[in-house]
Short mmCIF file of N, CA and C in Angstrom, two decimals:
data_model
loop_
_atom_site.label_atom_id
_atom_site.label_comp_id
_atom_site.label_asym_id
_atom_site.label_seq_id
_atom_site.Cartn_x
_atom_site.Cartn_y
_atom_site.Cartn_z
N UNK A 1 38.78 -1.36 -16.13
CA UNK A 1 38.39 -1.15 -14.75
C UNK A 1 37.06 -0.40 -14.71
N UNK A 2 36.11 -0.55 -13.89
CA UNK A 2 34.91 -0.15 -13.91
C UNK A 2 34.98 0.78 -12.76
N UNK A 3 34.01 2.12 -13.50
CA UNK A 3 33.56 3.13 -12.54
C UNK A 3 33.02 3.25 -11.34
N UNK A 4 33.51 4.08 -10.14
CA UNK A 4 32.51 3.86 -9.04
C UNK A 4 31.15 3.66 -9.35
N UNK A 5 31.09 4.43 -10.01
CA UNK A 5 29.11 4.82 -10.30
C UNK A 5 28.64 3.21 -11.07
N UNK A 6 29.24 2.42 -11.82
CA UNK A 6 28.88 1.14 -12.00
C UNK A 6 28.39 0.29 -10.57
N UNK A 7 29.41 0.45 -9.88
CA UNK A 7 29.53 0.10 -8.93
C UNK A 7 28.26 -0.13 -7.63
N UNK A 8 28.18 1.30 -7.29
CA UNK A 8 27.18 1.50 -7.42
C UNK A 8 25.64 1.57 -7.74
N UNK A 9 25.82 1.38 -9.05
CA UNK A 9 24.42 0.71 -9.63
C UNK A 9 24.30 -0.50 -9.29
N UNK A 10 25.23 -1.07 -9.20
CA UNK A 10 25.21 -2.94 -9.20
C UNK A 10 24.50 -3.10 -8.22
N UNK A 11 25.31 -2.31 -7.20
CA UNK A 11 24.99 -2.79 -5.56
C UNK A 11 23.14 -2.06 -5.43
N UNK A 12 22.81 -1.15 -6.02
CA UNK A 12 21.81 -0.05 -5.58
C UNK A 12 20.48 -1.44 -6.36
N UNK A 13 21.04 -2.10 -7.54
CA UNK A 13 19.96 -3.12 -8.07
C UNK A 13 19.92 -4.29 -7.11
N UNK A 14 21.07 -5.00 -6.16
CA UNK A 14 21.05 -6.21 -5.86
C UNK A 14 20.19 -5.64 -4.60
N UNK A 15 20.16 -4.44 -3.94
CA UNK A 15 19.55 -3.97 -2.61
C UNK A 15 18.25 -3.86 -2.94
N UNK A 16 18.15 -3.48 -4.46
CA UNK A 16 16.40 -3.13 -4.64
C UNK A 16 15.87 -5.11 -5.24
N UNK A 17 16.52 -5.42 -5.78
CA UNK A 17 16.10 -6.55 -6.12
C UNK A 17 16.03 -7.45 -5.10
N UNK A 18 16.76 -7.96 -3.82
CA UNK A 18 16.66 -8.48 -2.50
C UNK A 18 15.03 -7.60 -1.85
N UNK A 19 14.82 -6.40 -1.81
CA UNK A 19 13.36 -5.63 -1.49
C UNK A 19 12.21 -6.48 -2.12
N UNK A 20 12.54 -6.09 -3.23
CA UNK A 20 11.32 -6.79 -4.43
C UNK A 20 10.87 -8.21 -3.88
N UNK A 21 12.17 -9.29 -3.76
CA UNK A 21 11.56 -10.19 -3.37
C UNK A 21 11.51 -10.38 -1.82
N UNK A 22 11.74 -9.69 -0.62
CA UNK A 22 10.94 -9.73 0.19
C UNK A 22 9.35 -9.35 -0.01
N UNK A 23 9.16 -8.24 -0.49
CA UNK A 23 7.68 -7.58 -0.42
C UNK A 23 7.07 -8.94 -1.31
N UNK A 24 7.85 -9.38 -2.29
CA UNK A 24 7.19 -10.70 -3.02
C UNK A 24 6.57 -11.42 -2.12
N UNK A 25 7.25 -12.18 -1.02
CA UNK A 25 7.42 -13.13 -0.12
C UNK A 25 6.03 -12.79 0.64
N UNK A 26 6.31 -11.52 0.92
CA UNK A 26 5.09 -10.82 2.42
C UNK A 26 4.12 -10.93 1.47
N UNK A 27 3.62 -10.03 0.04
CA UNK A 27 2.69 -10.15 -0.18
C UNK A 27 1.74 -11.86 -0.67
N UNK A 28 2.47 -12.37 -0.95
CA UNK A 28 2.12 -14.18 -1.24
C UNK A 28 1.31 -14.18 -0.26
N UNK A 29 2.48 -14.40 1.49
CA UNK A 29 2.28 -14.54 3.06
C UNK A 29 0.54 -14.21 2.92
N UNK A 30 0.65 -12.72 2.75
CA UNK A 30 -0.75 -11.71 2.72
C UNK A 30 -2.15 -12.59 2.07
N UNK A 31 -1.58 -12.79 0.93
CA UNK A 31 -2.45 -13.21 -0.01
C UNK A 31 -3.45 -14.97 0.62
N UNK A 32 -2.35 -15.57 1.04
CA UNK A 32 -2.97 -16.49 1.73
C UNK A 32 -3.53 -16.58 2.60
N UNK A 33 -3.20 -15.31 3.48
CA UNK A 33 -4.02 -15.16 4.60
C UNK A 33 -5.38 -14.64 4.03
N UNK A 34 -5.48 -14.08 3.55
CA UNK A 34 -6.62 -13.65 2.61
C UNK A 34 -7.34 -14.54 2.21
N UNK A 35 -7.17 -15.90 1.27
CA UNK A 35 -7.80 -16.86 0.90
C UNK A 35 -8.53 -17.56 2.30
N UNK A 36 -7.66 -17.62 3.02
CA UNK A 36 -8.14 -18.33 4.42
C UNK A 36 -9.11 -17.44 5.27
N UNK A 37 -8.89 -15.61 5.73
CA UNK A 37 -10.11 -14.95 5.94
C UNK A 37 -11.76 -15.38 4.89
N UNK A 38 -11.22 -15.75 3.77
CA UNK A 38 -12.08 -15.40 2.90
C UNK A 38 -13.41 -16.92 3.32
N UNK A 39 -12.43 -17.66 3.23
CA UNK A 39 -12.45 -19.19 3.93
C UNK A 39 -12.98 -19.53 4.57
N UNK A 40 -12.68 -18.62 5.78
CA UNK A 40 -13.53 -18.91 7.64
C UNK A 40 -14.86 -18.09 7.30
N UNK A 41 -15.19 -17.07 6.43
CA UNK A 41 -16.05 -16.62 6.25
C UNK A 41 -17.35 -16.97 5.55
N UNK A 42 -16.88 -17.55 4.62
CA UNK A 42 -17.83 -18.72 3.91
C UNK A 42 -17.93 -19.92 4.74
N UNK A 43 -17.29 -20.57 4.97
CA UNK A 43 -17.30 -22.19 6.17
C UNK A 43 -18.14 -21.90 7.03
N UNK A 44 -18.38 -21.02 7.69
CA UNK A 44 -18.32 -20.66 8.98
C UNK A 44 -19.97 -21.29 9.11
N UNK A 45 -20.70 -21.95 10.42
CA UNK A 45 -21.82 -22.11 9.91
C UNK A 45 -23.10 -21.55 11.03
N UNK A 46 -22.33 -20.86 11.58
CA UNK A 46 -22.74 -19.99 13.21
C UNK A 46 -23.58 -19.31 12.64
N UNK A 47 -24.62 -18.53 13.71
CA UNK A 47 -26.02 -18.14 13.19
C UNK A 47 -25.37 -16.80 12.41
N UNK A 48 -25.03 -16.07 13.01
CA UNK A 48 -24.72 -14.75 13.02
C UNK A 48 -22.98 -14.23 12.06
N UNK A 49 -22.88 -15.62 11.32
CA UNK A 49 -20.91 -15.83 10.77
C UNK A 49 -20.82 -14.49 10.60
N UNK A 50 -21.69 -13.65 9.76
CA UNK A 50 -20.79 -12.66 8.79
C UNK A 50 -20.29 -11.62 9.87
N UNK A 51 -19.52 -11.50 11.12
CA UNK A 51 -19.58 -10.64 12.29
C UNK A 51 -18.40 -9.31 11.55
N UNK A 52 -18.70 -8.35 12.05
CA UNK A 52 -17.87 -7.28 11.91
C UNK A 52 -16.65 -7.82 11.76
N UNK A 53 -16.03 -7.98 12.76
CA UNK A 53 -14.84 -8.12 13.06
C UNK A 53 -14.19 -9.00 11.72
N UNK A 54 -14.88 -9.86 11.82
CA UNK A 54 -14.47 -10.92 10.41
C UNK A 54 -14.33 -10.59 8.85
N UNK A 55 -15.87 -9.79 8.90
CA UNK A 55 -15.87 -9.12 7.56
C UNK A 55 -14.25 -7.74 7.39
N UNK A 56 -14.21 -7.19 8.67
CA UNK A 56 -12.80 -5.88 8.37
C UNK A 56 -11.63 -6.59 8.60
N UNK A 57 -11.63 -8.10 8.92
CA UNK A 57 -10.07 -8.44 9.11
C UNK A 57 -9.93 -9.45 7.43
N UNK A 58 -11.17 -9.51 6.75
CA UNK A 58 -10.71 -10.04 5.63
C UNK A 58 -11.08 -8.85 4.28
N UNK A 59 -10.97 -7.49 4.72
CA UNK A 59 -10.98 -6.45 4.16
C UNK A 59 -9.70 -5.97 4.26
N UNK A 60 -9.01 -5.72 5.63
CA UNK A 60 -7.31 -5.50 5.73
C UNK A 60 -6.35 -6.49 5.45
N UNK A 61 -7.32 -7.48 4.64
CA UNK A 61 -6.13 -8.58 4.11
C UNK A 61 -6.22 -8.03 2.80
N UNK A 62 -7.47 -7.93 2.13
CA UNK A 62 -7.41 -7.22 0.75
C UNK A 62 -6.86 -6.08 0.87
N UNK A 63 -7.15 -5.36 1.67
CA UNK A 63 -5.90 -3.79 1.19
C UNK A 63 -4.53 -4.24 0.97
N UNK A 64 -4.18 -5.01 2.11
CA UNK A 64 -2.97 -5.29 2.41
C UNK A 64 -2.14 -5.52 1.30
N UNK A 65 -2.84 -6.76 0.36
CA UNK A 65 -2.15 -7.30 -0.46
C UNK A 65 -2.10 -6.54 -1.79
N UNK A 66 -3.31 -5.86 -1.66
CA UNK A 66 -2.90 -3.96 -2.73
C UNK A 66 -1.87 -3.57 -2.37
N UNK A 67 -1.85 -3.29 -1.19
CA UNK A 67 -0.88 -2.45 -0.69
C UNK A 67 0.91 -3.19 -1.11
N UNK A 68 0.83 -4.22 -1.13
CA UNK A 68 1.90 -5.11 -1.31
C UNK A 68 2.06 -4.99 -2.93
N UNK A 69 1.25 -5.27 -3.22
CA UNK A 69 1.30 -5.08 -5.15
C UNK A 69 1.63 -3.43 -5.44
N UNK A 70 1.11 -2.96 -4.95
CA UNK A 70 1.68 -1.67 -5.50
C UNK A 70 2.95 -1.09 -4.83
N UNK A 71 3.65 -1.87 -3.50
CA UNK A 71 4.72 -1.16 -3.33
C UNK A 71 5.73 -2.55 -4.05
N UNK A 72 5.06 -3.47 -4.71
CA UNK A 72 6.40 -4.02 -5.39
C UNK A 72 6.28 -3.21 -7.11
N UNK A 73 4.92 -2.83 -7.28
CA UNK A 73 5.19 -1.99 -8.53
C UNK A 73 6.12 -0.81 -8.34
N UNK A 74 5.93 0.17 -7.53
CA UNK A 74 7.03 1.05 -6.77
C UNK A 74 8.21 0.60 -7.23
N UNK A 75 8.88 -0.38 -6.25
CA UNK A 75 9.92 -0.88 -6.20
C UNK A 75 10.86 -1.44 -7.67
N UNK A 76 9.93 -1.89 -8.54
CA UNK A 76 9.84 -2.44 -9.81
C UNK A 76 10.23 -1.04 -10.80
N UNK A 77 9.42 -0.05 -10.51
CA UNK A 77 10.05 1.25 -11.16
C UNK A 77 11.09 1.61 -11.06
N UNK A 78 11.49 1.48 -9.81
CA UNK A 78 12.47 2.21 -9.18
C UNK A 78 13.90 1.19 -9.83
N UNK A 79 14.09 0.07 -9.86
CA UNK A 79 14.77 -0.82 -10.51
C UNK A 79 15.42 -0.56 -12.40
N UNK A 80 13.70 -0.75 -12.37
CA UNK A 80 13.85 -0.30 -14.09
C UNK A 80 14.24 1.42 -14.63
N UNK A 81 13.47 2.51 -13.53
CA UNK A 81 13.68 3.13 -14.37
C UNK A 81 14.70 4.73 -13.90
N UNK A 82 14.75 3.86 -12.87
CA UNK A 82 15.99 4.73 -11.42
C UNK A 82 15.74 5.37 -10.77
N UNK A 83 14.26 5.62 -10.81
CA UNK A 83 13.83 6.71 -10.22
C UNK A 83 12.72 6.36 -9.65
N UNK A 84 11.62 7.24 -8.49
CA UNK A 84 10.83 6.76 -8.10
C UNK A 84 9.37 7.61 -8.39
N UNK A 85 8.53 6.55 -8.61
CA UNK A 85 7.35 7.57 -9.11
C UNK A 85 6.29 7.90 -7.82
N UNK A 86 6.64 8.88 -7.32
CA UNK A 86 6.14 10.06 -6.58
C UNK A 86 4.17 9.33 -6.51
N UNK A 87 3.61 9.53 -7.61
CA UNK A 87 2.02 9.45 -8.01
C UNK A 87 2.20 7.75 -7.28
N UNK A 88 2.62 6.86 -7.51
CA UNK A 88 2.99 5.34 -7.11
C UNK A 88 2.37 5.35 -5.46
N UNK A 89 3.55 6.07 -5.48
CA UNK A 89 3.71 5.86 -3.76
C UNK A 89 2.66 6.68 -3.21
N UNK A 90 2.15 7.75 -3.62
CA UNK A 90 1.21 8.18 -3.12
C UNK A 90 0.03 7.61 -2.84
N UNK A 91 -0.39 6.57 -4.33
CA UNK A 91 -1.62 5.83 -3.97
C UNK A 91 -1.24 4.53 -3.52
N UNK A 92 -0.07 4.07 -2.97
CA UNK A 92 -0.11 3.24 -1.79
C UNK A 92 0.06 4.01 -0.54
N UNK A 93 -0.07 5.26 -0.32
CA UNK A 93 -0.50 5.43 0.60
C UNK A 93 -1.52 5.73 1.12
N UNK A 94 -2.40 6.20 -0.16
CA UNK A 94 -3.66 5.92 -0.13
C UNK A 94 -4.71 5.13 0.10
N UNK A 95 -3.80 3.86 -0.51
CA UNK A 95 -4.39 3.06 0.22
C UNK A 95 -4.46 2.39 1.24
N UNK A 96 -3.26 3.00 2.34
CA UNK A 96 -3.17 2.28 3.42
C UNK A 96 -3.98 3.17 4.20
N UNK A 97 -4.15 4.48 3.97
CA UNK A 97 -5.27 5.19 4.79
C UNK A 97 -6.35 4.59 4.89
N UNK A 98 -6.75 4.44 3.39
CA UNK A 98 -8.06 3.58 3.31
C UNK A 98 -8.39 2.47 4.10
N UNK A 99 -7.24 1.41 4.05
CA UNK A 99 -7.18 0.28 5.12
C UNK A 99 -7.62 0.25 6.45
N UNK A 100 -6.75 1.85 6.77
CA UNK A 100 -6.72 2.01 8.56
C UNK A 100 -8.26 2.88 8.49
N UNK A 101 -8.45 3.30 7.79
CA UNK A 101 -10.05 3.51 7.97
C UNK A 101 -11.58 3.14 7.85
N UNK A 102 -10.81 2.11 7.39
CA UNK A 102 -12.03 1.07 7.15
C UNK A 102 -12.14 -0.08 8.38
N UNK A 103 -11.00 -0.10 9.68
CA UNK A 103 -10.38 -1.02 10.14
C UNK A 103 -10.53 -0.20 11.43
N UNK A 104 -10.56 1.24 11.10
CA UNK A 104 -10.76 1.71 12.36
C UNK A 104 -11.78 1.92 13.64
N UNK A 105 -11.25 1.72 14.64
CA UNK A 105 -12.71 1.42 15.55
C UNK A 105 -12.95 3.28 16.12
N UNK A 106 -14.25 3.48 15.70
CA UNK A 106 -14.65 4.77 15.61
C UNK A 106 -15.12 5.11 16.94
N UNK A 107 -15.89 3.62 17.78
CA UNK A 107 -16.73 4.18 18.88
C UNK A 107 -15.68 4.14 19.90
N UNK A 108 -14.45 3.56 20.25
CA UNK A 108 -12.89 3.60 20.77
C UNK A 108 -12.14 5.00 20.92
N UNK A 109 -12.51 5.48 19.59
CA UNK A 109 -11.13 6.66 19.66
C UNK A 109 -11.78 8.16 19.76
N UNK A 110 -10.71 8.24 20.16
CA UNK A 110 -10.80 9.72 20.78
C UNK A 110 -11.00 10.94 19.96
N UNK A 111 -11.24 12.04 20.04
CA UNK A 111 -11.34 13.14 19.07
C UNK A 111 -10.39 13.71 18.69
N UNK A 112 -9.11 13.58 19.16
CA UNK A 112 -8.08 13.78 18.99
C UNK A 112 -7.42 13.47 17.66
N UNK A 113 -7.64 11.77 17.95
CA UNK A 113 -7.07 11.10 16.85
C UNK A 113 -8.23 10.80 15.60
N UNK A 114 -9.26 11.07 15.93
CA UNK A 114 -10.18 11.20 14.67
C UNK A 114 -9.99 12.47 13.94
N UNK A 115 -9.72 13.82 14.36
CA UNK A 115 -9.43 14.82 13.46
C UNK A 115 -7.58 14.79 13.10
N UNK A 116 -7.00 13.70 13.89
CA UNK A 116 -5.50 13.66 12.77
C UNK A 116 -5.50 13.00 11.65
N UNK A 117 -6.55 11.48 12.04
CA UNK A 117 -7.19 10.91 10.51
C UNK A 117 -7.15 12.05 9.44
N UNK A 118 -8.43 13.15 10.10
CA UNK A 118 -8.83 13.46 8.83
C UNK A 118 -7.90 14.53 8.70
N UNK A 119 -6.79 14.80 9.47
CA UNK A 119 -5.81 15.71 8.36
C UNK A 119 -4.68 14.97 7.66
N UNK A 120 -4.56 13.92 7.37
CA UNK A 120 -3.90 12.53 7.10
C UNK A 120 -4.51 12.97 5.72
N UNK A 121 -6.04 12.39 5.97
CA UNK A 121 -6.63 11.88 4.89
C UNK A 121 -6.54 13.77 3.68
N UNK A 122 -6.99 14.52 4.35
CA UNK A 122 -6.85 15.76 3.66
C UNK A 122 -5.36 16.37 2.88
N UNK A 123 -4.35 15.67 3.60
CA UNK A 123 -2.99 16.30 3.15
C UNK A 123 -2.77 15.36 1.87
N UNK A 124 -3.14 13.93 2.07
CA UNK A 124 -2.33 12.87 1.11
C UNK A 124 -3.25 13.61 0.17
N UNK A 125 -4.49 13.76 -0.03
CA UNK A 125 -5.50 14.56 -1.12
C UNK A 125 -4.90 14.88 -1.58
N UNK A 126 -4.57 16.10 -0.90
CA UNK A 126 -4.22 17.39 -1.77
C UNK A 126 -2.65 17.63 -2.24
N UNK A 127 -1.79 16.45 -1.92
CA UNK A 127 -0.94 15.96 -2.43
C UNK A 127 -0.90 15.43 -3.80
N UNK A 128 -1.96 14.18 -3.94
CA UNK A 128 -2.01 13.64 -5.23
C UNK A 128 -2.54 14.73 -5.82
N UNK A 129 -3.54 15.71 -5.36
CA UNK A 129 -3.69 16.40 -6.56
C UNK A 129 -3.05 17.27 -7.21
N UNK A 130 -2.36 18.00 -6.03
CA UNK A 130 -1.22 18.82 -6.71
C UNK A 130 0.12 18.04 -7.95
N UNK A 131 0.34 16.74 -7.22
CA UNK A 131 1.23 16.00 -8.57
C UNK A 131 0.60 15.95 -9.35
N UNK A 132 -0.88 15.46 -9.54
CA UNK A 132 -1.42 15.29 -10.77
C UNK A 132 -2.02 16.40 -11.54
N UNK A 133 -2.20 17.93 -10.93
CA UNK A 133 -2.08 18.86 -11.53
C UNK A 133 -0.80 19.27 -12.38
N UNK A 134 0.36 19.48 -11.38
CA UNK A 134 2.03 19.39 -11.78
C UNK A 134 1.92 19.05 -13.32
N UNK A 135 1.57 17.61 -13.22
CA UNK A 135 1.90 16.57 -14.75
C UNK A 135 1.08 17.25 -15.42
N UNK A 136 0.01 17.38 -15.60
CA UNK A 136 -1.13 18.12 -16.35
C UNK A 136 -0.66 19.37 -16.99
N UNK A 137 0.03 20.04 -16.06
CA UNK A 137 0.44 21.45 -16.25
C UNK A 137 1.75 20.98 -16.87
N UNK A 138 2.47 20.30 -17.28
CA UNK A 138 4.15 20.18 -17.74
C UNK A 138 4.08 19.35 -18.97
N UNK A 139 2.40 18.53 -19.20
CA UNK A 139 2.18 17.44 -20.36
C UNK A 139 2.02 18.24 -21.22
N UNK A 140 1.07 19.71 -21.09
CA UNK A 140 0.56 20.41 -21.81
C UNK A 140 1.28 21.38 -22.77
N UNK A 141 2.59 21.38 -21.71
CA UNK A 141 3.70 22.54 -22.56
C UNK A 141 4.90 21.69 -23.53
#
């Protein structure tokens, strides 16, 4: 007879492995949309093609699909090695800052939400650096 905690694992892999291949699915989705931004951008034969708008919506297709690759690497850890790597997830969230800031319309927003950006962008910082100090400081001993 098998242990709860087997049990458990079984179910905790078929929930992470059903994840994996959604984010699979979305990032593909992503990826094609990407080929096709990339697409209308080259085709295009209008005086003026390369327009803002075009160039940052086939820039948030490339984050995107970072962003997709590294939360199925995430996810992929978390499978293999039971646990989740903290530094992982951080720089996908890094890079989704990056995304929304590269994407963001500056002359639109308010001052409000431009200094929560930048305490967004200041906390995830000083986040990764403190983990990657952490490791530094625990490799050494």
């Amino acid at each position: 007879m098998r242990a709860p905690r087997e049990y458990l694992d079984g179910t905790r892999n078929i929930i992470v492995g059903a994840v994996m291949l959604m984010i699979l699915i979305l990032t593909i989705a992503l990826t094609i949309g990407l080929v096709f931004s990339i697409y209308d951008l080259i085709v295009d034969e209008t005086p003026n093609h390369f327009e803002k708008e075009d160039i940052l919506n086939a820039f948030s297709h490339l984050l995107l699909v970072i962003i997709g690759l590294e939360l199925l690497d995430t996810v992929y850890g978390l499978l293999t090695e039971a646990r989740l790597q903290v530094e992982t997830v951080l720089l996908v969230v890094v890079t989704a800052v990056a995304r929304e800031l590269i994407v963001f319309d500056y002359e639109k927003a308010e001052g409000v939400m431009l200094a929560s950006v930048g305490i967004v962008v200041a906390a995830v910082a000083m986040a990764y650096y403190l983990i990657r100090r952490a490791r530094a400081l625990t490799s050494d001993h």
